[in-house]
Coordinates of C-alpha atoms in Angstrom, one line a residue:
Chain Q
M147 CA 0.0 0.0 0.0
S148 CA 1.3 3.4 -0.9
K149 CA 1.6 6.0 1.8
K150 CA -0.4 9.1 1.2
A151 CA 1.8 12.2 1.6
T152 CA 0.3 14.8 3.9
A153 CA 0.2 18.2 2.3
D154 CA 2.0 21.0 4.1
T155 CA -0.8 23.6 4.3
R156 CA 0.6 25.8 7.0
F157 CA 0.1 29.0 5.0
S158 CA -3.6 28.5 5.1
K159 CA -3.4 30.1 8.5
F160 CA -2.0 33.4 7.3
G161 CA -4.5 36.3 7.5
T162 CA -8.2 36.5 8.0
I163 CA -8.8 34.5 4.9
S164 CA -5.8 32.9 3.1
F165 CA -6.1 32.3 -0.6
T166 CA -2.9 30.2 -0.6
A167 CA -2.4 26.9 1.3
T168 CA 1.0 25.7 0.2
T169 CA 4.1 27.7 -0.6
R170 CA 7.8 27.0 -0.4
I171 CA 8.1 29.6 2.3
N172 CA 5.6 28.0 4.7
D173 CA 8.2 28.5 7.6
F174 CA 7.1 32.1 7.5
V175 CA 4.0 31.0 9.5
D176 CA 6.1 29.2 12.1
Y177 CA 8.2 32.3 12.6
L178 CA 5.0 34.3 13.1
E179 CA 3.9 31.8 15.8
K180 CA 7.3 32.4 17.5
G181 CA 6.5 36.1 17.5
K182 CA 8.8 37.0 14.5
V183 CA 8.0 38.7 11.2
V184 CA 10.6 37.6 8.7
G185 CA 11.7 38.2 5.1
T186 CA 14.1 36.3 3.0
K187 CA 17.6 37.2 1.8
C188 CA 19.5 35.7 -1.1
K189 CA 22.6 34.0 0.1
K190 CA 24.4 34.8 -3.1
C191 CA 23.7 38.5 -3.8
G192 CA 22.4 39.6 -0.4
Q193 CA 19.1 41.0 -1.8
R194 CA 16.4 41.2 0.9
Y195 CA 12.8 40.4 0.0
F196 CA 9.7 41.3 1.8
P197 CA 7.2 39.7 1.4
P198 CA 9.6 36.7 1.5
R199 CA 10.3 34.8 -1.7
A200 CA 11.6 31.3 -2.1
D201 CA 13.6 32.3 -5.1
C202 CA 16.0 35.1 -6.2
F203 CA 15.5 36.1 -9.8
H204 CA 18.8 38.0 -9.9
D205 CA 20.9 34.8 -9.3
L206 CA 18.3 32.2 -10.4
T207 CA 18.8 30.5 -7.0
S208 CA 16.6 29.2 -4.3
D209 CA 19.4 29.3 -1.7
M210 CA 17.8 31.8 0.7
E211 CA 18.0 32.6 4.4
W212 CA 15.5 34.3 6.8
F213 CA 16.0 37.7 8.3
E214 CA 13.8 39.4 10.9
V215 CA 12.0 42.6 10.1
T216 CA 13.7 45.2 12.4
P217 CA 12.2 48.2 14.1
G218 CA 12.5 51.5 12.4
G219 CA 9.6 51.5 9.9
K220 CA 8.1 54.7 8.6
L221 CA 4.4 55.0 7.5
L222 CA 4.3 55.7 3.8
T223 CA 0.6 55.7 3.2
F224 CA -2.6 54.2 4.7
S225 CA -6.4 54.0 4.1
T226 CA -9.2 53.0 6.5
L227 CA -11.9 50.9 4.9
K228 CA -15.6 51.4 5.7
F229 CA -16.6 48.7 3.3
A230 CA -14.9 45.3 2.9
P231 CA -14.6 42.5 0.5
A232 CA -16.7 39.3 1.2
G233 CA -15.5 37.6 4.4
F234 CA -14.0 40.7 6.1
D235 CA -17.1 42.7 7.0
K236 CA -17.0 41.8 10.7
E237 CA -13.6 43.5 11.1
L238 CA -14.7 46.9 9.8
P239 CA -13.5 49.5 10.0
Y240 CA -9.8 48.6 9.5
T241 CA -6.7 50.3 8.2
I242 CA -4.3 49.0 5.6
A243 CA -0.9 50.6 5.2
V244 CA 2.7 50.4 3.8
L245 CA 5.8 50.8 6.0
D246 CA 9.2 51.8 4.6
F247 CA 12.3 50.1 6.1
G248 CA 14.8 51.5 3.7
D249 CA 15.9 48.5 1.6
Y250 CA 12.4 46.9 1.7
K251 CA 8.8 47.8 2.5
V252 CA 6.0 45.9 4.3
F253 CA 2.3 46.0 3.4
G254 CA -0.2 45.1 6.1
R255 CA -2.8 46.2 8.6
V256 CA -2.5 48.9 11.3
D257 CA -3.3 47.8 14.9
S258 CA -7.0 48.5 15.3
A259 CA -6.3 50.1 18.7
I260 CA -4.8 53.1 16.9
P261 CA -7.5 55.6 15.8
E262 CA -7.2 56.9 12.3
D263 CA -6.7 60.5 13.4
K264 CA -3.5 59.4 15.2
L265 CA -2.0 58.3 12.0
S266 CA 0.1 60.5 9.7
V267 CA 2.3 59.9 6.7
G268 CA 6.0 59.8 7.8
M269 CA 5.3 58.6 11.4
P270 CA 7.6 55.9 12.8
M271 CA 5.9 52.5 13.3
K272 CA 7.0 48.9 13.8
V273 CA 5.7 45.4 12.9
A274 CA 4.2 43.0 15.4
V275 CA 2.6 39.6 15.3
N276 CA -1.1 39.5 15.7
K277 CA -3.1 36.3 16.6
L278 CA -6.5 36.0 15.0
P279 CA -9.5 33.8 15.8
N280 CA -9.6 30.2 14.5
D281 CA -5.9 29.8 15.1
H282 CA -5.1 32.2 12.2
I283 CA -2.2 34.6 12.4
N284 CA -0.9 37.7 10.7
Y285 CA 1.1 40.8 11.5
Y286 CA 0.1 44.5 12.1
F287 CA 1.7 47.9 12.5
T288 CA 1.9 49.4 15.9
A289 CA 3.3 52.7 17.3
A290 CA 7.1 52.7 17.4
Chain P
M1322 CA 6.5 50.6 -43.2
S1323 CA 2.7 50.4 -43.8
R1324 CA 0.5 51.9 -41.2
V1325 CA -2.3 50.4 -39.2
A1326 CA -5.7 52.1 -38.7
V1327 CA -8.8 51.8 -36.6
V1328 CA -11.6 51.4 -39.2
G1329 CA -14.7 50.6 -37.1
V1330 CA -15.8 51.3 -33.5
G1331 CA -18.8 50.4 -31.4
Q1332 CA -20.0 49.9 -27.9
T1333 CA -23.1 49.0 -26.0
K1334 CA -24.7 51.4 -23.4
F1335 CA -22.9 50.7 -20.1
V1336 CA -25.6 49.7 -17.7
R1337 CA -25.9 48.4 -14.1
S1338 CA -27.3 45.1 -15.2
Y1339 CA -27.6 44.0 -18.9
P1340 CA -30.9 42.1 -19.5
G1341 CA -29.4 39.4 -21.6
S1342 CA -26.5 37.0 -22.0
I1343 CA -22.9 37.9 -22.7
R1344 CA -23.0 36.9 -26.3
E1345 CA -26.1 39.0 -26.8
M1346 CA -24.5 42.0 -25.1
V1347 CA -21.3 41.6 -27.2
F1348 CA -23.5 41.4 -30.4
E1349 CA -24.7 45.0 -29.8
A1350 CA -21.1 46.4 -29.8
F1351 CA -20.1 44.2 -32.7
K1352 CA -23.1 45.2 -34.8
E1353 CA -22.3 48.9 -34.3
A1354 CA -18.6 48.5 -35.2
M1355 CA -19.4 46.4 -38.3
A1356 CA -21.9 49.0 -39.5
D1357 CA -19.4 51.7 -38.8
A1358 CA -16.7 49.9 -40.8
Q1359 CA -19.2 48.8 -43.5
M1360 CA -17.9 45.3 -43.2
T1361 CA -19.3 41.8 -43.2
V1362 CA -18.1 38.8 -41.2
K1363 CA -16.0 37.6 -44.1
D1364 CA -13.9 40.7 -43.8
I1365 CA -12.7 39.9 -40.3
D1366 CA -9.5 37.8 -40.4
A1367 CA -9.1 37.2 -36.6
T1368 CA -10.7 38.2 -33.3
I1369 CA -9.1 39.0 -30.0
V1370 CA -11.5 38.7 -27.0
C1371 CA -10.7 40.8 -23.9
S1372 CA -12.2 40.5 -20.4
A1373 CA -11.3 39.7 -16.9
P1374 CA -12.3 36.0 -16.6
E1375 CA -13.1 35.9 -12.9
Y1376 CA -16.5 37.5 -13.6
D1377 CA -17.4 34.9 -16.3
K1378 CA -19.2 31.7 -15.8
Q1379 CA -18.4 30.7 -19.4
R1380 CA -15.0 29.1 -19.7
S1381 CA -13.1 30.3 -22.8
P1382 CA -15.6 32.9 -24.0
S1383 CA -13.7 33.5 -27.3
G1384 CA -15.1 30.4 -28.9
V1385 CA -18.6 31.1 -27.9
L1386 CA -18.5 34.7 -29.2
A1387 CA -16.8 33.7 -32.5
E1388 CA -19.6 31.2 -33.1
Y1389 CA -22.4 33.6 -32.1
L1390 CA -21.0 36.4 -34.3
G1391 CA -20.4 34.2 -37.3
L1392 CA -16.7 34.5 -37.1
N1393 CA -15.9 30.8 -37.7
P1394 CA -13.6 29.4 -39.0
Q1395 CA -11.3 32.5 -38.5
P1396 CA -8.9 32.3 -35.5
T1397 CA -9.9 33.8 -32.1
F1398 CA -8.1 34.0 -28.8
Y1399 CA -8.4 35.6 -25.4
T1400 CA -6.2 38.2 -23.7
E1401 CA -6.4 39.7 -20.2
S1402 CA -4.7 42.6 -18.3
L1403 CA -7.5 43.4 -15.8
C1404 CA -9.0 46.8 -16.6
S1405 CA -6.6 47.5 -19.5
S1406 CA -7.5 44.2 -21.3
S1407 CA -9.0 45.8 -24.5
T1408 CA -6.1 48.2 -25.1
T1409 CA -3.8 45.1 -24.7
G1410 CA -6.0 43.6 -27.4
L1411 CA -5.4 46.7 -29.5
R1412 CA -1.7 46.3 -29.1
L1413 CA -1.9 42.6 -30.2
A1414 CA -4.2 43.5 -33.1
Y1415 CA -1.7 46.1 -34.3
S1416 CA 1.2 43.6 -34.1
L1417 CA -0.8 40.9 -36.0
V1418 CA -1.5 43.3 -38.8
K1419 CA 2.0 44.8 -38.8
A1420 CA 3.5 41.3 -38.9
G1421 CA 1.4 40.5 -42.0
L1422 CA -0.4 37.5 -40.3
H1423 CA -3.8 39.1 -40.7
D1424 CA -5.1 42.2 -42.5
T1425 CA -8.2 43.0 -40.5
V1426 CA -8.5 42.2 -36.8
M1427 CA -11.4 42.7 -34.4
V1428 CA -10.9 43.5 -30.7
L1429 CA -13.9 42.6 -28.6
G1430 CA -14.0 43.7 -25.0
F1431 CA -16.7 42.8 -22.5
Q1432 CA -17.7 42.4 -18.9
K1433 CA -21.0 41.3 -17.3
M1434 CA -20.3 42.2 -13.7
S1435 CA -23.9 42.0 -12.6
E1436 CA -23.8 38.2 -12.5
I1437 CA -22.2 38.3 -9.1
S1438 CA -22.9 40.6 -6.0
A1439 CA -21.1 43.8 -5.3
A1440 CA -19.3 42.2 -2.3
E1441 CA -18.3 39.2 -4.4
S1442 CA -17.0 41.5 -7.2
Q1443 CA -15.0 43.5 -4.6
E1444 CA -13.5 40.2 -3.3
R1445 CA -12.6 39.3 -6.9
M1446 CA -11.1 42.8 -7.4
G1447 CA -9.1 42.2 -4.2
R1448 CA -7.7 39.1 -5.8
G1449 CA -6.6 41.2 -8.8
T1450 CA -3.8 42.2 -6.4
D1451 CA -1.4 39.8 -4.6
I1452 CA -3.5 37.0 -3.2
Q1453 CA -0.7 35.5 -1.2
W1454 CA 0.4 38.6 0.7
E1455 CA -2.2 41.3 0.4
A1456 CA -5.7 39.8 0.0
P1457 CA -5.5 38.0 3.4
F1458 CA -5.6 41.5 5.0
G1459 CA -8.9 42.3 3.3
T1460 CA -8.0 44.5 0.4
M1461 CA -10.1 46.0 -2.3
M1462 CA -9.5 48.3 -5.3
P1463 CA -10.8 51.5 -3.8
A1464 CA -8.5 51.0 -0.7
Y1465 CA -5.4 50.8 -2.9
Y1466 CA -6.3 53.9 -4.9
A1467 CA -7.1 55.6 -1.5
M1468 CA -3.5 54.9 -0.4
F1469 CA -2.4 56.8 -3.5
A1470 CA -4.8 59.6 -2.8
R1471 CA -3.4 59.8 0.7
G1472 CA 0.2 59.8 -0.7
H1473 CA -0.7 62.6 -3.2
M1474 CA -2.3 64.7 -0.4
A1475 CA 0.7 64.2 1.9
K1476 CA 3.3 65.0 -0.9
Y1477 CA 1.5 67.8 -2.7
G1478 CA -1.3 69.1 -0.5
T1479 CA -4.0 67.9 -2.7
T1480 CA -7.5 68.1 -1.1
P1481 CA -10.8 66.2 -1.2
D1482 CA -12.2 69.3 -2.8
D1483 CA -9.6 68.9 -5.7
L1484 CA -10.8 65.3 -6.2
A1485 CA -14.4 66.5 -6.3
L1486 CA -13.6 68.7 -9.2
V1487 CA -12.8 65.7 -11.3
R1488 CA -16.1 64.1 -10.5
I1489 CA -18.0 67.3 -11.3
K1490 CA -16.2 67.6 -14.7
S1491 CA -17.0 64.0 -15.4
S1492 CA -20.7 64.5 -14.7
T1493 CA -20.8 67.6 -17.0
Y1494 CA -20.0 65.3 -19.9
G1495 CA -21.8 62.2 -18.8
V1496 CA -25.0 64.2 -19.4
F1497 CA -24.2 64.3 -23.1
N1498 CA -23.1 60.7 -23.6
D1499 CA -26.0 58.4 -24.4
K1500 CA -23.8 55.4 -23.7
A1501 CA -23.1 56.5 -20.1
M1502 CA -24.7 54.9 -17.0
L1503 CA -24.8 58.2 -15.0
R1504 CA -26.1 61.2 -16.8
K1505 CA -26.8 63.7 -14.1
Q1506 CA -24.9 67.0 -13.6
M1507 CA -23.3 67.2 -10.2
T1508 CA -22.4 70.3 -8.2
P1509 CA -19.9 70.7 -5.4
D1510 CA -22.8 70.5 -3.0
V1511 CA -23.1 66.8 -3.7
F1512 CA -20.0 66.2 -1.6
K1513 CA -21.2 68.5 1.2
D1514 CA -24.7 67.2 1.7
P1515 CA -24.6 64.5 4.4
A1516 CA -27.7 62.9 2.9
S1517 CA -26.0 62.6 -0.5
P1518 CA -24.9 59.0 -1.4
M1519 CA -21.7 60.4 -2.8
T1520 CA -20.5 61.9 0.5
G1521 CA -19.8 58.9 2.7
I1522 CA -16.2 57.6 3.1
L1523 CA -15.7 54.3 1.2
S1524 CA -12.0 53.9 2.0
S1525 CA -10.4 57.1 3.5
P1526 CA -9.7 59.6 2.0
L1527 CA -11.9 58.4 -0.9
R1528 CA -15.6 59.0 -0.7
V1529 CA -18.2 57.0 -2.7
G1530 CA -18.3 59.8 -5.2
D1531 CA -14.6 59.5 -5.9
C1532 CA -15.2 56.0 -7.3
C1533 CA -16.6 54.7 -10.6
S1534 CA -19.3 52.1 -10.7
N1535 CA -19.2 48.5 -11.8
A1536 CA -21.1 48.1 -15.1
D1537 CA -22.1 45.6 -17.8
G1538 CA -21.0 46.5 -21.3
A1539 CA -19.1 45.6 -24.4
S1540 CA -16.9 47.4 -26.9
C1541 CA -15.7 46.5 -30.4
I1542 CA -12.7 48.0 -32.3
I1543 CA -11.8 46.9 -35.9
V1544 CA -8.2 47.4 -37.0
A1545 CA -6.9 47.1 -40.5
G1546 CA -3.6 47.5 -42.5
E1547 CA -3.1 50.6 -44.6
K1548 CA -4.2 49.3 -47.9
R1549 CA -7.4 47.8 -46.7
A1550 CA -8.1 50.7 -44.4
K1551 CA -7.8 53.2 -47.3
S1552 CA -9.9 51.0 -49.6
M1553 CA -12.7 50.3 -47.1
S1554 CA -12.9 53.4 -44.9
K1555 CA -13.3 57.1 -45.8
R1556 CA -12.1 58.1 -42.4
P1557 CA -9.4 55.8 -41.1
V1558 CA -7.8 56.9 -37.8
W1559 CA -4.2 55.8 -37.6
I1560 CA -2.5 54.2 -34.7
L1561 CA 0.6 56.3 -34.3
G1562 CA 2.1 55.3 -30.9
L1563 CA 1.6 52.4 -28.5
G1564 CA 3.2 52.2 -25.1
S1565 CA 2.8 49.4 -22.5
A1566 CA 4.4 48.8 -19.1
T1567 CA 4.0 47.1 -15.8
A1568 CA 4.9 47.6 -12.1
S1569 CA 5.1 45.5 -9.0
V1570 CA 1.7 44.0 -8.0
N1571 CA 2.6 44.1 -4.3
M1572 CA 2.5 47.6 -2.8
A1573 CA 5.7 46.6 -1.0
G1574 CA 7.5 46.7 -4.4
R1575 CA 6.4 50.3 -5.2
E1576 CA 8.7 53.3 -4.7
L1577 CA 6.0 56.0 -4.9
F1578 CA 2.5 56.4 -3.5
Y1579 CA 1.6 59.5 -5.5
S1580 CA 2.2 58.3 -9.0
L1581 CA 1.8 55.2 -11.2
P1582 CA 5.2 54.6 -12.8
A1583 CA 3.9 52.0 -15.4
A1584 CA 1.6 54.7 -16.8
T1585 CA 4.5 57.2 -17.0
E1586 CA 6.6 54.6 -18.8
A1587 CA 3.9 53.6 -21.2
A1588 CA 3.3 57.3 -22.0
N1589 CA 6.9 57.9 -22.7
Q1590 CA 7.0 54.9 -25.1
A1591 CA 3.9 56.1 -26.9
Y1592 CA 5.1 59.7 -27.3
K1593 CA 8.5 58.4 -28.6
M1594 CA 6.9 56.0 -31.1
A1595 CA 4.5 58.7 -32.4
G1596 CA 7.2 61.3 -32.4
V1597 CA 4.9 63.8 -30.5
K1598 CA 4.9 65.6 -27.2
P1599 CA 2.2 66.0 -24.5
K1600 CA 1.4 69.5 -25.8
D1601 CA 0.6 68.1 -29.2
I1602 CA -2.3 66.1 -27.9
N1603 CA -5.7 67.7 -28.6
V1604 CA -8.0 65.3 -26.7
A1605 CA -7.5 62.5 -24.2
E1606 CA -9.3 59.7 -22.5
V1607 CA -7.7 58.7 -19.2
H1608 CA -8.5 55.8 -16.8
D1609 CA -10.4 57.7 -14.1
C1610 CA -11.6 54.6 -12.2
F1611 CA -11.2 57.0 -9.2
T1612 CA -10.9 60.8 -9.1
I1613 CA -7.3 60.5 -7.9
A1614 CA -6.5 58.3 -10.9
E1615 CA -7.3 61.2 -13.3
I1616 CA -5.1 63.6 -11.4
M1617 CA -2.2 61.1 -11.5
A1618 CA -2.9 60.5 -15.2
Y1619 CA -2.5 64.3 -16.0
E1620 CA 1.0 64.0 -14.3
S1621 CA 2.0 60.7 -15.9
L1622 CA 1.0 62.0 -19.4
G1623 CA 2.9 65.3 -19.0
F1624 CA -0.3 67.4 -19.2
A1625 CA 0.7 68.7 -15.8
K1626 CA 4.0 68.7 -13.9
P1627 CA 4.2 66.3 -10.8
G1628 CA 1.9 67.7 -8.1
E1629 CA 0.2 70.2 -10.5
G1630 CA -2.6 67.9 -11.6
P1631 CA -5.2 69.5 -9.3
A1632 CA -4.4 72.9 -10.7
L1633 CA -5.1 71.7 -14.2
V1634 CA -8.7 70.7 -13.4
R1635 CA -9.2 73.7 -11.1
S1636 CA -8.3 76.0 -14.0
K1637 CA -10.7 74.0 -16.3
E1638 CA -7.9 73.3 -18.8
T1639 CA -9.2 69.7 -19.1
Y1640 CA -12.7 70.8 -19.9
K1641 CA -13.9 70.7 -23.6
E1642 CA -12.8 74.3 -24.2
G1643 CA -9.5 74.0 -22.3
S1644 CA -6.0 73.4 -23.6
I1645 CA -6.2 69.6 -23.1
P1646 CA -9.7 68.2 -22.9
V1647 CA -9.8 65.0 -20.9
N1648 CA -12.7 62.5 -20.6
V1649 CA -15.2 64.7 -22.3
D1650 CA -17.3 61.6 -22.7
G1651 CA -17.8 61.4 -18.9
G1652 CA -15.0 58.9 -18.4
L1653 CA -15.3 55.8 -16.3
L1654 CA -16.8 57.9 -13.5
S1655 CA -19.9 58.6 -15.5
K1656 CA -19.9 55.8 -18.1
G1657 CA -19.4 53.0 -15.5
H1658 CA -16.5 50.5 -15.8
P1659 CA -17.2 47.1 -17.4
V1660 CA -13.5 46.0 -16.9
G1661 CA -12.8 44.3 -20.2
A1662 CA -14.8 46.7 -22.3
T1663 CA -13.4 50.0 -20.9
G1664 CA -10.3 50.4 -23.1
G1665 CA -12.3 49.8 -26.2
S1666 CA -14.8 52.4 -25.2
Q1667 CA -12.0 54.9 -24.6
V1668 CA -10.6 54.1 -28.1
R1669 CA -14.1 54.6 -29.6
T1670 CA -14.4 58.0 -28.0
I1671 CA -11.1 59.2 -29.4
V1672 CA -11.8 57.8 -32.9
L1673 CA -15.2 59.6 -32.9
Q1674 CA -13.5 62.8 -31.7
L1675 CA -10.8 62.6 -34.5
R1676 CA -13.5 62.0 -37.1
G1677 CA -15.6 65.0 -35.8
E1678 CA -18.4 62.7 -34.9
A1679 CA -18.6 63.2 -31.2
G1680 CA -21.8 65.3 -31.2
D1681 CA -22.3 67.4 -28.1
M1682 CA -19.0 66.1 -26.7
Q1683 CA -17.0 67.2 -29.8
V1684 CA -13.7 69.0 -29.2
K1685 CA -12.8 71.6 -31.8
N1686 CA -11.0 70.0 -34.8
P1687 CA -8.6 67.6 -33.0
A1688 CA -5.8 66.0 -35.0
L1689 CA -4.2 63.9 -32.2
G1690 CA -5.9 61.9 -29.5
L1691 CA -4.6 59.8 -26.6
V1692 CA -5.9 56.8 -24.6
H1693 CA -4.5 56.0 -21.1
N1694 CA -5.9 52.7 -19.9
V1695 CA -4.6 51.2 -16.6
G1696 CA -5.1 47.7 -15.2
G1697 CA -5.1 47.0 -11.4
V1698 CA -3.5 49.7 -9.3
G1699 CA -1.0 50.7 -12.0
L1700 CA 0.0 47.0 -12.4
Y1701 CA -0.5 47.2 -16.1
A1702 CA -0.7 50.4 -18.2
N1703 CA -1.3 51.0 -21.9
V1704 CA -1.0 54.4 -23.6
S1705 CA -2.2 54.7 -27.3
I1706 CA -1.8 57.7 -29.5
L1707 CA -4.2 58.0 -32.5
G1708 CA -4.3 60.6 -35.3
R1709 CA -6.2 61.5 -38.4
E1710 CA -4.8 62.0 -41.9

């Protein structure tokens, strides 16, 4: 009898609704569970990628290592949604944003505890892990 | 090198919900373009079908449309670049004719968005962005453009009142366009009145009135080589410049949040190919899916310097009587936005303008027209420059 391989679907826990179950950077979810937000770095050219990639197109290599997103982000832009796509209505209102870390940027949500009128383009922010219902997990931006 | 012309244009009315099937809807645009080109189905050598497939229940609609429109046994195939699909179709049609594979090529664009609910369509639009890294945060198209509006405001001091001016201009011309979904003149009060449906925030800083509406509709553009164009058409409109570019789908890959670099790159390519400059353009159609998108388009296309887009609409230079009339057919904001049909509708407007057939929307004697058509949040961009003899 052949053994049935178990699919590695760890990425299905990422975000409120994940549209991706399996990826070669599934360890990203394990790092989140350990409280770390990580990107990947090409071992050959040193290019850092966020969101993390399994592959570096510069060097045509998949030899990558993880790096942790450091403090020192700056809010580039943001928007607070009053309407949501299907499946996200219960979380309204919520704010999406982009943080700049110099050689990479991070797209994500702003901590819902921060009111919109306390946000301004250019303000310092950092990334933190955020546990969601149903054992899901993502990250959000909090005051630095 | 022989030239390539647009010899026939057509579109349906853009409506909230088309009372028929996709093939029947596309027939209406097809019929208008065929009559315009004075052609029969035997004259069409190949057909390119353009839409965003996530709204379709029919798999591979090209075959169904070719059959319904009597276009067998000629070849047909499908192309997609979100909201810019049908100008990607135009680019392919141009290259097929230029390569000598076909002499006359039809570009059919369509979308029937009413088959799914508004929330479902928002969810699909969210999936037009990065589904692995962005959609799990609950994204939708207005929120992305809202981040660019926020960036433009932070960088240049643009205000919600500036954005409202784009909507008011759009409505001025939607009134005259019998193909448009919204045909009512708006005044600045529409954004001040708390009871107005336009006033509420959709995704800050964009209000409902800053956004275009989903629509059902189809467009049809017929392209031909120089010899056939001259023999069959009294008024060929020549394709003089085509630019096409892309940018990172994930916002983390973007450098700027007040400009769409793919549109700027596509514009530069189109101007270079046509050998013309922004000041030479007499009439333009730009992709105003959101008010901020039209402001950014002015700046990408060189109609205004970076940051000076709001001043261009404030001074009414983009009105019909101004130095560079933009979206004097009402644009996406008034016409509605049936994703795959939109680029073809923009091309149709410019062709009618260049022929002097735009009726109440007609700009005075234009020689050069431009179409700026963007897919996603500046993920894809096509800029096309057309001219008359």
